[in-house]
Amino acid sequence: MRQHVLILDFGSQFTQLIARRTRELGVYSEIKPCSVKPDSIDLREVKALVLSGGPACVSGEDAPPFDPQWLQLGLPTLGVCYGMQLMAHCLGGKVSPGTSREFGHAPLHISEPSGILNGFQAGEKISVWMSHGDFVSQLPPGFRLLATSSGEISAAMGNPEKRMYAVQFHPEVVHTPRGKEILSNFLFGVARLSRDWTGEDVIQSTIDYVGRTVGPEQNVICALSGGVDSTVAAVLINKAIGQRLHCIFVDNGLLRKNEAQQVFKRLKELGLNVKLVDASAQFLKELSGVSDPEKKRKIIGRVFIDVFDQEAHRIPNVTHLVQGTLYPDVIESVSVRGPSATIKSHHNVGGLPERMKLKLIEPFRELFKDEVRRIGRDLKMPEEILGRQPFPGPGLAVRVLGEITEERLRILREADAIFLEEIRAEGWYEKLWQSFAVILPVKSVGVMGDGRTYDQTIGLRAVHSEDGMTADWAYLPQDLLRRTSNRIINEVKGVSRVVLDISSKPPSTIEWE
Ligand code: XMP
């Protein structure tokens, strides 16, 4: 535990951005569900409170649970959107339904540049991002109006004596260009916190934690995929306990072209105690004849656990399992009121710790991928590993749409390798969040030479994203696409057509399955 800002989550899609911005400003923060009670937390570590946005109405039946005691603890507090309405509701103000929703860019008219608006000018107009229906129609006693938005809506209020502030807009999103100044005013001006959080803290506190909890005779295991998250986690734990960290790298037969050997070599070079287990035959046998995406994921998860369990049992006295779980992995499977609808079952090794009765070590549970990359840099890991694009746990299984066969995997691997080669050659690899090929469950007609062909279709997907939770399709140069398509059709036997995916997330997902 360390001193931090506690963010209570009322279900806004932006909550994690508040955490990220505070860390960018050098202050550690943690997110907890809004239902958490003050007496269940070590309050000595909580130095400020943020109430997030959320989709509900404060007085509606669907209002998420919240203990108003939180507002009586004397903590510097910032309410954001729903958080502002909740503060008004709990502290004696009034919230009313708006005549229309205010959504998107809105002008903020600053009337009193104090507290969180310190450094702004009275009368100044700035652009902010709004997303609300209800609004605070009467400020709670002791609060002053600091700014309004269109239609004289109260958009920022503050009670300097109690160090409580609230805004109706979202300072955490990039669409509020001066949002970071506002958060900074809250953290450093109002809550008087110091900038003391760096990636080094995660490194040191993880090493301390592992030193405290893993006994000198105990061993720790890690399922390494060669991806950024699990590799940085392994290097970090290796720093704490050396060769007592046993890494297992399972080749599930669903990796990209030449990937298993290349990744294994790189992991060895990092000084990790790692074993490569080739279980591809077992995975492909179990997947044979299966087309349903969720069934594929379940099978892969189950076989993985079997293989991993078997390998781990060869190691004596294993007590802990390291996982490179990131915040988006956690948030996609948890919501304010319990598990959200499963869009895809992401958790590749879900069930493993329970089955093996292991305790989990997840040093990056609160972090985003770019933060993990920064930690990797602090650990002096090579860019070649840190810059790798994400690759899903179920691998090519979710990129072979329809049935998975050796032949379709071969075609996909070849096509994907060509696409990546062209992407790298043009310097696009690092600019993209992900770029990959999929093979569709559609055959189409082509002409080659004098003959008619009826062959497979390859789809190309390249996206920009900050954290994988939203994504935009990338506008790749036409030449690059033309060369890729020509090469795939000419060089990969069995392909008669190449198509380009131009969908963003949402509503589409990044992977096709
Ligand atoms: P989607 O397809 O849901 O993916 O937009 C978001 C990010 O997660 C990766 N992904 C997965 N990662 N196991 C994983 O470890 C999975 O089952 C899985 N499915 C998707 C995807 O590549 C993207 O970066």
Coordinates of C-alpha atoms and ligand atoms in Angstrom, one line a residue:
M1 CA 0.0 0.0 0.0
R2 CA 1.1 3.5 -0.7
Q3 CA -0.4 7.0 -0.3
H4 CA -2.9 7.5 -3.1
V5 CA -5.9 9.2 -4.6
L6 CA -8.9 6.9 -4.3
I7 CA -11.2 7.0 -7.3
L8 CA -14.7 5.6 -6.7
D9 CA -16.1 4.2 -9.9
F10 CA -19.8 4.9 -10.7
G11 CA -19.5 3.1 -14.1
S12 CA -18.3 5.8 -16.5
Q13 CA -16.3 4.5 -19.4
F14 CA -13.8 7.3 -18.6
T15 CA -13.0 6.3 -15.0
Q16 CA -9.8 4.6 -15.9
L17 CA -8.6 7.7 -17.6
I18 CA -8.9 9.7 -14.4
A19 CA -6.5 7.1 -12.8
R20 CA -4.2 7.3 -15.7
R21 CA -4.1 11.1 -15.8
T22 CA -3.3 11.3 -12.1
R23 CA -0.4 8.9 -12.5
E24 CA 0.8 10.9 -15.5
L25 CA 0.9 13.8 -13.1
G26 CA 3.1 11.8 -10.8
V27 CA 0.4 10.9 -8.2
Y28 CA -0.5 7.3 -7.5
S29 CA -4.2 6.4 -7.7
E30 CA -6.4 3.4 -7.3
I31 CA -9.9 2.7 -8.5
K32 CA -12.5 0.9 -6.3
P33 CA -16.2 0.2 -7.0
C34 CA -18.5 2.9 -5.7
S35 CA -20.1 0.5 -3.2
V36 CA -16.9 0.2 -1.1
K37 CA -17.4 1.4 2.5
P38 CA -14.9 3.7 4.2
D39 CA -14.5 1.3 7.1
S40 CA -13.3 -1.5 4.7
I41 CA -10.3 0.6 3.6
D42 CA -7.1 1.7 5.3
L43 CA -7.9 5.4 5.2
R44 CA -4.5 6.5 6.4
E45 CA -3.3 5.8 2.8
V46 CA -6.1 7.8 1.1
K47 CA -5.1 11.4 0.6
A48 CA -7.8 12.5 -1.8
L49 CA -11.1 11.3 -3.2
V50 CA -12.5 11.4 -6.7
L51 CA -16.1 10.5 -7.5
S52 CA -16.2 9.4 -11.2
G53 CA -18.9 9.9 -13.8
G54 CA -21.6 7.3 -14.4
P55 CA -24.7 6.6 -16.5
A56 CA -27.3 6.7 -13.7
C57 CA -29.5 9.4 -12.1
V58 CA -28.7 10.2 -8.5
S59 CA -32.2 9.8 -7.3
G60 CA -33.2 7.1 -9.8
E61 CA -33.9 3.5 -8.8
D62 CA -30.8 2.4 -10.6
A63 CA -28.6 4.8 -8.6
P64 CA -25.4 2.8 -7.7
P65 CA -24.7 2.2 -4.0
F66 CA -22.7 4.9 -2.3
D67 CA -22.0 5.5 1.4
P68 CA -22.4 9.3 2.0
Q69 CA -20.0 8.9 4.9
W70 CA -17.3 9.3 2.3
L71 CA -18.1 13.0 2.1
Q72 CA -17.8 13.5 5.9
L73 CA -14.2 12.3 6.3
G74 CA -12.6 15.7 5.5
L75 CA -10.9 14.3 2.4
P76 CA -10.1 16.7 -0.5
T77 CA -12.7 15.6 -3.0
L78 CA -13.3 16.1 -6.7
G79 CA -16.6 15.1 -8.2
V80 CA -16.7 14.5 -12.0
C81 CA -20.0 14.6 -13.9
Y82 CA -22.2 12.1 -12.0
G83 CA -19.8 12.6 -9.1
M84 CA -20.8 16.3 -9.1
Q85 CA -24.5 15.5 -9.0
L86 CA -23.9 13.0 -6.3
M87 CA -22.1 15.6 -4.2
A88 CA -24.9 18.1 -4.7
H89 CA -27.5 15.4 -3.8
C90 CA -25.7 14.2 -0.6
L91 CA -24.6 17.7 0.6
G92 CA -28.0 19.5 0.5
G93 CA -28.1 20.8 -3.1
K94 CA -30.5 19.8 -5.8
V95 CA -30.2 17.9 -9.1
S96 CA -32.8 18.3 -11.8
P97 CA -33.4 16.6 -15.2
G98 CA -32.2 18.7 -18.1
T99 CA -34.5 19.5 -21.0
S100 CA -31.9 18.0 -23.3
R101 CA -28.7 16.1 -23.0
E102 CA -25.5 18.0 -23.3
F103 CA -23.1 15.8 -25.2
G104 CA -19.7 16.5 -26.8
H105 CA -17.8 19.7 -27.0
A106 CA -19.3 22.6 -25.0
P107 CA -18.0 26.1 -24.0
L108 CA -17.2 26.6 -20.3
H109 CA -17.6 30.1 -19.1
I110 CA -15.4 30.8 -16.1
S111 CA -16.8 33.1 -13.5
E112 CA -14.5 32.5 -10.5
P113 CA -11.0 31.3 -11.3
S114 CA -10.2 29.8 -7.9
G115 CA -9.4 26.3 -6.5
I116 CA -9.4 23.8 -9.4
L117 CA -9.7 26.7 -11.8
N118 CA -6.7 28.6 -10.5
G119 CA -4.7 30.2 -13.2
F120 CA -7.7 30.6 -15.6
Q121 CA -9.2 34.1 -16.2
A122 CA -12.6 35.4 -15.0
G123 CA -14.7 35.7 -18.1
E124 CA -12.6 33.2 -20.0
K125 CA -14.3 30.6 -22.2
I126 CA -12.6 27.2 -22.7
S127 CA -13.8 24.1 -24.5
V128 CA -14.8 21.1 -22.4
W129 CA -16.3 17.7 -23.0
M130 CA -19.8 17.1 -21.6
S131 CA -21.9 14.0 -21.4
H132 CA -24.9 14.4 -19.1
G133 CA -28.7 14.8 -19.0
D134 CA -29.3 15.8 -15.3
F135 CA -27.6 18.9 -13.9
V136 CA -27.1 20.6 -10.5
S137 CA -29.9 23.1 -10.2
Q138 CA -29.1 24.3 -6.7
L139 CA -25.6 24.3 -5.2
P140 CA -25.2 22.7 -1.7
P141 CA -24.7 25.2 1.2
G142 CA -21.1 26.4 1.4
F143 CA -20.4 25.9 -2.3
R144 CA -19.7 28.6 -4.8
L145 CA -20.4 28.6 -8.6
L146 CA -17.1 28.7 -10.4
A147 CA -18.2 28.2 -14.0
T148 CA -21.2 27.6 -16.2
S149 CA -21.9 26.0 -19.6
S150 CA -24.5 26.6 -22.2
G151 CA -27.9 27.6 -20.8
E152 CA -26.3 28.8 -17.5
I153 CA -25.9 25.2 -16.3
S154 CA -23.7 24.9 -13.2
A155 CA -20.6 23.3 -14.6
A156 CA -18.1 23.8 -11.8
M157 CA -18.6 24.4 -8.1
G158 CA -16.3 24.5 -5.0
N159 CA -16.2 24.7 -1.3
P160 CA -12.7 25.9 -0.5
E161 CA -13.1 25.5 3.2
K162 CA -13.9 21.8 2.9
R163 CA -11.5 21.4 -0.1
M164 CA -14.4 20.0 -2.1
Y165 CA -14.8 20.7 -5.8
A166 CA -16.8 19.3 -8.7
V167 CA -17.2 19.6 -12.4
Q168 CA -20.0 18.6 -14.7
F169 CA -17.7 18.0 -17.6
H170 CA -14.9 15.4 -18.1
P171 CA -11.4 16.9 -17.4
E172 CA -9.8 13.5 -17.9
V173 CA -10.6 13.1 -21.6
V174 CA -8.4 14.5 -24.4
H175 CA -11.4 16.4 -25.7
T176 CA -11.1 18.8 -22.7
P177 CA -7.8 20.4 -23.8
R178 CA -7.0 22.1 -20.5
G179 CA -8.4 19.2 -18.4
K180 CA -4.9 18.3 -17.1
E181 CA -4.5 21.7 -15.6
I182 CA -7.7 21.3 -13.8
L183 CA -6.7 17.9 -12.4
S184 CA -3.3 19.3 -11.6
N185 CA -4.9 22.1 -9.6
F186 CA -7.0 19.6 -7.7
L187 CA -4.0 17.3 -6.9
F188 CA -1.4 19.9 -6.1
G189 CA -3.3 23.1 -5.2
V190 CA -6.4 21.7 -3.4
A191 CA -5.2 18.3 -2.0
R192 CA -1.5 19.5 -1.7
L193 CA -0.2 16.2 -2.8
S194 CA 3.4 15.8 -4.1
R195 CA 4.6 14.3 -7.4
D196 CA 6.2 11.2 -6.1
W197 CA 4.9 8.3 -8.2
T198 CA 7.1 6.9 -10.9
G199 CA 7.5 3.5 -12.7
E200 CA 10.4 2.9 -10.2
D201 CA 7.8 2.8 -7.4
V202 CA 6.0 -0.2 -9.1
I203 CA 9.4 -1.9 -9.5
Q204 CA 10.5 -1.3 -5.9
S205 CA 7.1 -2.1 -4.3
T206 CA 6.7 -5.3 -6.3
I207 CA 10.2 -6.4 -5.4
D208 CA 9.5 -5.6 -1.7
Y209 CA 6.1 -7.4 -1.9
V210 CA 7.6 -10.5 -3.4
G211 CA 10.4 -10.5 -0.9
R212 CA 7.8 -10.3 1.9
T213 CA 5.4 -12.9 0.6
V214 CA 7.5 -15.6 -1.1
G215 CA 9.5 -17.7 1.3
P216 CA 13.1 -18.6 0.7
E217 CA 12.2 -22.2 -0.2
Q218 CA 9.2 -21.4 -2.4
N219 CA 9.0 -21.2 -6.1
V220 CA 6.9 -19.0 -8.4
I221 CA 5.7 -19.8 -11.9
C222 CA 4.8 -17.6 -14.8
A223 CA 2.9 -18.4 -18.0
L224 CA 5.0 -16.4 -20.5
S225 CA 3.5 -15.6 -23.9
G226 CA 6.4 -13.4 -25.1
G227 CA 4.0 -10.4 -25.1
V228 CA 4.9 -7.2 -23.4
D229 CA 2.9 -7.6 -20.2
S230 CA 3.9 -11.1 -19.2
T231 CA 7.5 -10.5 -20.2
V232 CA 7.9 -7.3 -18.3
A233 CA 6.2 -9.0 -15.3
A234 CA 8.6 -11.9 -15.5
V235 CA 11.7 -9.7 -15.8
L236 CA 10.5 -7.8 -12.7
I237 CA 9.9 -10.9 -10.6
N238 CA 13.1 -12.4 -11.8
K239 CA 14.8 -9.3 -10.4
A240 CA 13.3 -10.2 -7.0
I241 CA 13.8 -13.9 -6.8
G242 CA 16.1 -14.9 -9.7
Q243 CA 15.9 -18.5 -11.0
R244 CA 13.2 -19.3 -8.4
L245 CA 10.9 -17.8 -11.0
H246 CA 10.1 -20.6 -13.4
C247 CA 8.6 -19.4 -16.7
I248 CA 6.7 -21.7 -19.0
F249 CA 6.2 -20.8 -22.6
V250 CA 3.5 -22.9 -24.2
D251 CA 3.5 -23.2 -28.0
N252 CA -0.2 -23.8 -28.7
G253 CA 0.3 -24.2 -32.4
L254 CA -1.5 -20.9 -32.9
L255 CA 1.4 -18.5 -33.0
R256 CA 2.5 -16.4 -36.0
K257 CA 5.1 -17.5 -38.5
N258 CA 8.4 -18.6 -36.8
E259 CA 7.2 -16.9 -33.6
A260 CA 7.7 -19.7 -31.1
Q261 CA 11.4 -20.1 -31.7
Q262 CA 12.1 -16.3 -32.0
V263 CA 10.3 -15.5 -28.8
F264 CA 11.9 -18.4 -26.9
K265 CA 15.4 -17.2 -28.0
R266 CA 14.6 -13.6 -26.8
L267 CA 13.3 -14.8 -23.5
K268 CA 16.5 -16.8 -22.9
E269 CA 18.5 -13.7 -23.7
L270 CA 16.7 -11.8 -21.0
G271 CA 18.2 -14.2 -18.5
L272 CA 14.9 -15.8 -17.6
N273 CA 14.6 -19.4 -16.4
V274 CA 12.2 -20.4 -19.2
K275 CA 11.0 -23.7 -20.7
L276 CA 9.4 -24.1 -24.1
V277 CA 6.6 -26.7 -24.2
D278 CA 5.4 -27.7 -27.6
A279 CA 1.7 -28.6 -27.1
S280 CA 0.6 -27.7 -30.6
A281 CA -0.7 -31.1 -31.6
Q282 CA -2.9 -31.3 -28.5
F283 CA -4.4 -27.9 -29.1
L284 CA -5.1 -28.5 -32.7
K285 CA -6.6 -31.9 -32.1
E286 CA -9.0 -30.4 -29.5
L287 CA -9.9 -27.5 -31.8
S288 CA -10.6 -29.7 -34.8
G289 CA -14.1 -29.2 -36.2
V290 CA -14.9 -26.2 -33.9
S291 CA -16.0 -22.9 -35.5
D292 CA -17.8 -21.1 -32.7
P293 CA -15.5 -18.3 -31.3
E294 CA -16.4 -18.7 -27.7
K295 CA -16.0 -22.5 -27.9
K296 CA -12.6 -22.0 -29.3
R297 CA -11.6 -19.7 -26.5
K298 CA -13.0 -22.1 -23.9
I299 CA -11.1 -25.1 -25.4
I300 CA -7.8 -23.1 -25.6
G301 CA -8.2 -22.0 -22.0
R302 CA -8.9 -25.5 -20.8
V303 CA -6.1 -27.2 -22.7
F304 CA -3.7 -24.5 -21.7
I305 CA -4.5 -25.1 -18.0
D306 CA -4.0 -28.8 -18.5
V307 CA -0.6 -28.4 -20.2
F308 CA 0.5 -25.7 -17.8
D309 CA -0.6 -27.6 -14.7
Q310 CA 1.3 -30.7 -15.8
E311 CA 4.5 -28.7 -16.4
A312 CA 4.1 -26.8 -13.2
H313 CA 3.9 -30.0 -11.2
R314 CA 7.4 -30.9 -12.2
I315 CA 8.6 -27.9 -10.2
P316 CA 8.7 -28.5 -6.4
N317 CA 7.0 -26.2 -3.8
V318 CA 5.3 -23.8 -6.1
T319 CA 3.2 -21.2 -4.2
H320 CA 2.6 -18.2 -6.5
L321 CA 1.6 -17.5 -10.1
V322 CA 2.7 -14.3 -11.9
Q323 CA 0.3 -12.8 -14.4
G324 CA 0.7 -9.6 -16.5
T325 CA -2.9 -8.7 -16.1
L326 CA -3.5 -5.0 -17.0
Y327 CA -6.3 -2.6 -15.9
P328 CA -8.3 -3.0 -19.2
D329 CA -8.3 -6.8 -18.7
V330 CA -9.8 -6.2 -15.2
I331 CA -12.3 -3.6 -16.2
E332 CA -13.6 -5.5 -19.2
S333 CA -14.7 -8.2 -16.8
V334 CA -15.9 -6.2 -13.8
S335 CA -18.6 -3.5 -13.6
V336 CA -20.1 -1.5 -10.9
R337 CA -22.9 -4.0 -10.3
G338 CA -21.0 -7.2 -10.9
P339 CA -19.8 -8.8 -14.0
S340 CA -20.7 -7.1 -17.2
A341 CA -22.0 -8.8 -20.3
T342 CA -19.3 -11.0 -21.7
I343 CA -18.3 -9.6 -25.1
K344 CA -15.4 -12.0 -25.4
S345 CA -13.9 -14.2 -22.7
H346 CA -10.5 -12.6 -22.5
H347 CA -9.0 -14.4 -19.6
N348 CA -6.6 -16.8 -21.1
V349 CA -5.7 -18.5 -17.9
G350 CA -8.8 -17.9 -15.8
G351 CA -9.3 -20.7 -13.4
L352 CA -5.6 -21.5 -13.1
P353 CA -4.8 -20.1 -9.7
E354 CA -7.9 -21.8 -8.1
R355 CA -7.2 -25.1 -9.6
M356 CA -3.5 -25.1 -8.6
K357 CA -4.2 -23.4 -5.3
L358 CA -1.7 -20.7 -6.1
K359 CA -1.6 -17.1 -4.9
L360 CA -1.5 -14.5 -7.6
I361 CA 1.1 -11.8 -8.2
E362 CA -0.2 -9.2 -10.6
P363 CA 2.1 -6.2 -10.5
F364 CA 0.3 -4.3 -13.3
R365 CA -3.3 -4.8 -12.3
E366 CA -3.8 -1.0 -12.0
L367 CA -1.8 0.0 -15.1
F368 CA -2.2 0.5 -18.8
K369 CA 0.0 -1.0 -21.5
D370 CA 2.0 2.2 -22.2
E371 CA 2.7 2.4 -18.4
V372 CA 4.0 -1.2 -18.5
R373 CA 6.2 -0.3 -21.5
R374 CA 7.7 2.6 -19.4
I375 CA 8.4 0.2 -16.6
G376 CA 10.1 -2.2 -19.1
R377 CA 12.3 0.8 -20.1
D378 CA 13.2 1.4 -16.5
L379 CA 14.2 -2.3 -16.4
K380 CA 16.4 -1.6 -19.4
M381 CA 14.6 -4.2 -21.5
P382 CA 15.1 -4.0 -25.3
E383 CA 12.7 -1.9 -27.4
E384 CA 12.3 -4.9 -29.7
I385 CA 10.3 -6.6 -26.9
L386 CA 8.6 -3.5 -25.5
G387 CA 7.4 -2.3 -28.8
R388 CA 5.7 -5.5 -29.7
Q389 CA 2.1 -5.1 -30.7
P390 CA -0.5 -7.0 -28.6
F391 CA -1.3 -10.5 -29.6
P392 CA -4.4 -12.3 -28.2
G393 CA -3.9 -15.3 -25.9
P394 CA -6.0 -17.6 -28.2
G395 CA -3.7 -16.5 -31.0
L396 CA -4.5 -17.3 -34.6
A397 CA -7.5 -19.3 -33.5
V398 CA -9.5 -16.1 -33.3
R399 CA -8.1 -15.0 -36.7
V400 CA -9.0 -18.1 -38.5
L401 CA -12.7 -17.6 -38.9
G402 CA -14.5 -20.9 -39.1
E403 CA -12.7 -24.1 -38.9
I404 CA -9.1 -24.3 -37.8
T405 CA -7.0 -26.6 -40.0
E406 CA -3.3 -26.9 -40.6
E407 CA -3.8 -25.7 -44.2
R408 CA -5.8 -22.6 -43.2
L409 CA -3.3 -21.8 -40.5
R410 CA -0.5 -22.1 -43.1
I411 CA -2.2 -19.7 -45.4
L412 CA -2.9 -17.2 -42.7
R413 CA 0.7 -17.4 -41.3
E414 CA 2.1 -16.7 -44.8
A415 CA -0.3 -13.8 -45.5
D416 CA 0.2 -12.3 -42.1
A417 CA 4.0 -12.5 -42.4
I418 CA 3.9 -10.6 -45.7
F419 CA 1.6 -7.9 -44.3
L420 CA 3.9 -7.4 -41.3
E421 CA 7.0 -7.3 -43.5
E422 CA 5.5 -4.5 -45.6
I423 CA 4.2 -2.7 -42.5
R424 CA 7.7 -2.9 -40.9
A425 CA 9.5 -1.9 -44.1
E426 CA 7.5 1.3 -44.2
G427 CA 8.1 2.1 -40.6
W428 CA 4.4 1.6 -39.7
Y429 CA 4.8 -1.2 -37.1
E430 CA 5.5 1.1 -34.1
K431 CA 2.8 3.6 -35.2
L432 CA 0.1 1.0 -35.0
W433 CA -1.6 -0.6 -32.0
Q434 CA -2.1 -3.8 -34.0
S435 CA -1.7 -5.0 -37.6
F436 CA -2.6 -8.5 -38.7
A437 CA -4.3 -10.7 -41.2
V438 CA -7.4 -12.8 -40.8
I439 CA -8.6 -15.7 -42.9
L440 CA -12.4 -15.5 -43.6
P441 CA -14.8 -18.4 -43.9
V442 CA -15.6 -17.3 -47.4
K443 CA -14.2 -18.6 -50.7
S444 CA -14.3 -16.5 -53.8
V445 CA -13.6 -16.9 -57.5
G446 CA -10.4 -15.6 -59.2
V447 CA -8.6 -15.9 -62.4
M448 CA -4.9 -16.9 -62.5
G449 CA -3.2 -17.3 -65.8
D450 CA -5.9 -19.0 -67.9
G451 CA -7.5 -20.8 -65.1
R452 CA -10.4 -20.2 -62.7
T453 CA -9.6 -20.4 -59.0
Y454 CA -12.0 -20.7 -56.1
D455 CA -9.9 -20.0 -53.0
Q456 CA -9.6 -18.4 -49.6
T457 CA -10.1 -14.7 -48.6
I458 CA -7.7 -12.8 -46.5
G459 CA -8.7 -9.7 -44.5
L460 CA -6.2 -7.0 -43.4
R461 CA -6.7 -5.2 -40.1
A462 CA -4.6 -2.3 -38.9
V463 CA -5.7 -0.1 -36.0
H464 CA -4.6 2.8 -33.9
S465 CA -5.5 2.7 -30.2
E466 CA -4.4 4.0 -26.8
D467 CA -5.4 1.1 -24.7
G468 CA -7.3 -1.4 -26.8
M469 CA -10.6 -0.3 -25.4
T470 CA -11.4 1.9 -28.4
A471 CA -9.7 1.8 -31.7
D472 CA -9.7 3.6 -35.1
W473 CA -8.8 1.8 -38.4
A474 CA -5.5 3.1 -39.7
Y475 CA -5.3 4.9 -43.0
L476 CA -2.4 3.0 -44.5
P477 CA -0.7 4.3 -47.7
Q478 CA -2.2 2.9 -50.9
D479 CA 1.1 1.7 -52.2
L480 CA 1.7 -0.4 -49.1
L481 CA -1.8 -2.0 -49.4
R482 CA -1.3 -2.6 -53.1
R483 CA 2.1 -4.3 -52.6
T484 CA 0.7 -6.4 -49.7
S485 CA -2.3 -7.5 -51.7
N486 CA -0.3 -8.4 -54.8
R487 CA 2.3 -10.3 -52.8
I488 CA -0.3 -12.3 -50.8
I489 CA -2.2 -13.3 -53.9
N490 CA 0.9 -14.2 -55.8
E491 CA 3.0 -15.7 -53.1
V492 CA 0.5 -17.5 -50.9
K493 CA -1.0 -20.6 -52.5
G494 CA -4.7 -20.8 -51.9
V495 CA -5.7 -17.1 -51.7
S496 CA -7.8 -15.5 -54.4
R497 CA -8.8 -12.3 -52.7
V498 CA -7.6 -9.7 -50.1
V499 CA -9.9 -7.3 -48.4
L500 CA -9.3 -4.4 -46.0
D501 CA -11.2 -3.9 -42.7
I502 CA -12.3 -0.3 -42.2
S503 CA -14.3 -0.7 -39.0
S504 CA -13.6 1.1 -35.7
K505 CA -14.1 -0.1 -32.2
P506 CA -16.8 0.4 -31.1
P507 CA -19.0 -0.9 -32.7
S508 CA -16.6 -3.5 -34.1
T509 CA -13.9 -5.2 -32.0
I510 CA -10.3 -5.3 -32.9
E511 CA -10.1 -9.0 -33.4
W512 CA -12.6 -10.6 -35.7
E513 CA -13.7 -13.2 -33.1
Ligands
XMP1 P1 -11.0 -6.8 -28.9 O1 -11.0 -7.8 -30.0 O2 -12.0 -7.2 -27.8 O3 -9.6 -6.8 -28.3 O4 -11.3 -5.4 -29.4 C1 -9.0 -5.8 -27.5 C2 -7.6 -6.1 -27.3 O5 -7.5 -7.4 -26.6 C3 -6.8 -8.3 -27.4 N1 -7.6 -9.6 -27.3 C4 -7.3 -10.6 -26.4 N2 -6.2 -10.7 -25.6 N3 -7.0 -12.8 -25.0 C5 -6.1 -11.8 -24.9 O6 -5.1 -12.0 -24.2 C6 -8.1 -12.8 -25.7 O7 -8.9 -13.7 -25.8 C7 -8.2 -11.6 -26.5 N4 -9.2 -11.1 -27.4 C8 -8.7 -9.9 -27.8 C9 -6.9 -7.8 -28.8 O8 -5.8 -8.3 -29.6 C10 -6.8 -6.3 -28.6 O9 -5.5 -5.9 -28.4

